Amino acid sequence: MVKINLAVFASGTGTNFQNLYHTFKDDKNTNLELLISNNSGSGAIEFAKENGIRFKHISSKTHSDPDEAILDELMKSEIDLIALAGYMKKLSPKLIQTFENRILNIHPSLLPKFGGKGMFGMNVHRAVIESAEKQSGATVHLVNEEYDKGKIIIQKSVKIDRDETPESLQKKVAKIEYEIYPLAIKEYISQLVNYINKLF
Ligand code: GRF
């Protein structure tokens, strides 16, 4: 039985990471093998410690060549698929090429709107409210070398209310992130598993 090894990259609170952990804990197709974080104080690492999930803290403070260290770790752990979940470091071109079409990201807006450099966290929700948008949402997409420009896999929208604030919008969007990210990853993995099963 083929199992896909998934690595999650997260730098912050890690609520999406936690959600993915619960989703894949007993999944027949997937091992959530590894967390990579550049932030030793992140909620993601704290959760990994508490739940016995393998994690690696890799940053320029811990490694002279963090990009190589990440690749080494992914190879050692035989990672098949990467899910970025609030990872605040740009990935190296080598990593993106090595894992072409095998890196997913979740972004808290309806891409291509409100994506690109500097568009992360509350910056996104503030920009959405300032632009008087009627709706926002979340997008799961493949990662390529341009910020937030890879192929879109799934999107879901939320309505923006009259009295919406960046904070209330963030909460609404987070809820749908917890819905669509596991869905998208599961679907991606089941396609990978079917493909591999056909080969052998
Ligand atoms: C999420 O809003 C996600 O869309 C973005 O980073 C945030 C991560 O939040 N890529 P959390 O650390 O999972 O709570």
mmCIF file of N, CA and C in Angstrom, residues 8-10 12-19 21-22 25 32-37 39-57:
data_model
loop_
_atom_site.group_PDB
_atom_site.id
_atom_site.type_symbol
_atom_site.label_atom_id
_atom_site.label_comp_id
_atom_site.label_asym_id
_atom_site.label_seq_id
_atom_site.Cartn_x
_atom_site.Cartn_y
_atom_site.Cartn_z
ATOM 1 N N VAL A 8 4.972 19.643 6.321
ATOM 2 C CA VAL A 8 4.337 20.965 6.436
ATOM 3 C C VAL A 8 5.413 21.959 6.835
ATOM 4 N N PHE A 9 5.398 23.130 6.202
ATOM 5 C CA PHE A 9 6.313 24.218 6.554
ATOM 6 C C PHE A 9 5.466 25.321 7.217
ATOM 7 N N ALA A 10 5.828 25.734 8.416
ATOM 8 C CA ALA A 10 5.050 26.786 9.092
ATOM 9 C C ALA A 10 5.973 27.635 9.957
ATOM 10 N N GLY A 12 4.463 30.390 12.016
ATOM 11 C CA GLY A 12 3.742 31.177 13.017
ATOM 12 C C GLY A 12 2.905 30.358 13.971
ATOM 13 N N THR A 13 1.695 30.848 14.198
ATOM 14 C CA THR A 13 0.790 30.216 15.158
ATOM 15 C C THR A 13 0.590 28.733 14.861
ATOM 16 N N GLY A 14 0.460 28.433 13.566
ATOM 17 C CA GLY A 14 0.368 27.027 13.180
ATOM 18 C C GLY A 14 -1.022 26.429 13.297
ATOM 19 N N THR A 15 -2.065 27.260 13.194
ATOM 20 C CA THR A 15 -3.402 26.662 13.316
ATOM 21 C C THR A 15 -3.726 25.782 12.105
ATOM 22 N N ASN A 16 -3.241 26.176 10.930
ATOM 23 C CA ASN A 16 -3.458 25.304 9.764
ATOM 24 C C ASN A 16 -2.670 24.008 9.911
ATOM 25 N N PHE A 17 -1.479 24.104 10.445
ATOM 26 C CA PHE A 17 -0.677 22.896 10.689
ATOM 27 C C PHE A 17 -1.423 21.962 11.642
ATOM 28 N N GLN A 18 -1.966 22.526 12.698
ATOM 29 C CA GLN A 18 -2.708 21.705 13.668
ATOM 30 C C GLN A 18 -3.886 21.017 12.992
ATOM 31 N N ASN A 19 -4.576 21.795 12.162
ATOM 32 C CA ASN A 19 -5.728 21.254 11.455
ATOM 33 C C ASN A 19 -5.307 20.113 10.513
ATOM 34 N N TYR A 21 -2.668 18.234 10.872
ATOM 35 C CA TYR A 21 -2.281 17.102 11.725
ATOM 36 C C TYR A 21 -3.522 16.270 12.079
ATOM 37 N N HIS A 22 -4.592 16.937 12.522
ATOM 38 C CA HIS A 22 -5.804 16.194 12.896
ATOM 39 C C HIS A 22 -6.419 15.505 11.676
ATOM 40 N N LYS A 25 -4.048 12.392 10.756
ATOM 41 C CA LYS A 25 -3.589 11.517 11.836
ATOM 42 C C LYS A 25 -3.856 10.035 11.520
ATOM 43 N N LEU A 32 1.835 12.356 7.891
ATOM 44 C CA LEU A 32 2.375 13.706 8.098
ATOM 45 C C LEU A 32 3.697 13.496 8.823
ATOM 46 N N GLU A 33 4.769 13.495 8.026
ATOM 47 C CA GLU A 33 6.085 13.044 8.472
ATOM 48 C C GLU A 33 6.853 14.086 9.257
ATOM 49 N N LEU A 34 6.702 15.345 8.824
ATOM 50 C CA LEU A 34 7.695 16.320 9.251
ATOM 51 C C LEU A 34 7.139 17.741 9.226
ATOM 52 N N LEU A 35 7.538 18.502 10.240
ATOM 53 C CA LEU A 35 7.291 19.955 10.229
ATOM 54 C C LEU A 35 8.634 20.639 10.057
ATOM 55 N N ILE A 36 8.692 21.593 9.152
ATOM 56 C CA ILE A 36 9.885 22.433 9.039
ATOM 57 C C ILE A 36 9.468 23.845 9.442
ATOM 58 N N SER A 37 10.255 24.451 10.332
ATOM 59 C CA SER A 37 9.967 25.833 10.724
ATOM 60 C C SER A 37 11.265 26.615 10.842
ATOM 61 N N ASN A 39 11.235 29.229 12.704
ATOM 62 C CA ASN A 39 11.007 30.008 13.921
ATOM 63 C C ASN A 39 10.884 29.084 15.136
ATOM 64 N N SER A 40 11.919 29.116 15.973
ATOM 65 C CA SER A 40 11.947 28.181 17.115
ATOM 66 C C SER A 40 10.833 28.494 18.119
ATOM 67 N N GLY A 41 10.357 29.755 18.104
ATOM 68 C CA GLY A 41 9.316 30.137 19.065
ATOM 69 C C GLY A 41 7.915 29.989 18.492
ATOM 70 N N SER A 42 7.785 29.318 17.368
ATOM 71 C CA SER A 42 6.461 29.270 16.715
ATOM 72 C C SER A 42 5.503 28.331 17.440
ATOM 73 N N GLY A 43 4.232 28.649 17.309
ATOM 74 C CA GLY A 43 3.194 27.769 17.841
ATOM 75 C C GLY A 43 3.257 26.417 17.146
ATOM 76 N N ALA A 44 3.675 26.422 15.894
ATOM 77 C CA ALA A 44 3.751 25.166 15.129
ATOM 78 C C ALA A 44 4.745 24.206 15.797
ATOM 79 N N ILE A 45 5.915 24.707 16.168
ATOM 80 C CA ILE A 45 6.909 23.831 16.820
ATOM 81 C C ILE A 45 6.399 23.377 18.182
ATOM 82 N N GLU A 46 5.769 24.291 18.882
ATOM 83 C CA GLU A 46 5.242 23.917 20.204
ATOM 84 C C GLU A 46 4.240 22.757 20.061
ATOM 85 N N PHE A 47 3.362 22.878 19.054
ATOM 86 C CA PHE A 47 2.360 21.823 18.828
ATOM 87 C C PHE A 47 3.032 20.512 18.428
ATOM 88 N N ALA A 48 4.065 20.615 17.585
ATOM 89 C CA ALA A 48 4.775 19.400 17.149
ATOM 90 C C ALA A 48 5.390 18.700 18.365
ATOM 91 N N LYS A 49 5.983 19.482 19.252
ATOM 92 C CA LYS A 49 6.596 18.900 20.462
ATOM 93 C C LYS A 49 5.547 18.198 21.304
ATOM 94 N N GLU A 50 4.428 18.888 21.498
ATOM 95 C CA GLU A 50 3.375 18.323 22.363
ATOM 96 C C GLU A 50 2.770 17.049 21.799
ATOM 97 N N ASN A 51 2.798 16.917 20.459
ATOM 98 C CA ASN A 51 2.105 15.799 19.835
ATOM 99 C C ASN A 51 3.042 14.761 19.204
ATOM 100 N N GLY A 52 4.300 14.872 19.524
ATOM 101 C CA GLY A 52 5.260 13.871 19.043
ATOM 102 C C GLY A 52 5.413 13.849 17.530
ATOM 103 N N ILE A 53 5.288 15.020 16.891
ATOM 104 C CA ILE A 53 5.476 15.096 15.436
ATOM 105 C C ILE A 53 6.938 15.470 15.181
ATOM 106 N N ARG A 54 7.569 14.785 14.232
ATOM 107 C CA ARG A 54 8.969 15.129 13.946
ATOM 108 C C ARG A 54 9.048 16.551 13.414
ATOM 109 N N PHE A 55 9.985 17.331 13.913
ATOM 110 C CA PHE A 55 10.114 18.694 13.397
ATOM 111 C C PHE A 55 11.582 19.063 13.296
ATOM 112 N N LYS A 56 11.856 20.011 12.426
ATOM 113 C CA LYS A 56 13.209 20.547 12.299
ATOM 114 C C LYS A 56 13.115 22.058 12.290
ATOM 115 N N HIS A 57 13.909 22.669 13.163
ATOM 116 C CA HIS A 57 14.028 24.123 13.136
ATOM 117 C C HIS A 57 15.223 24.447 12.257
#
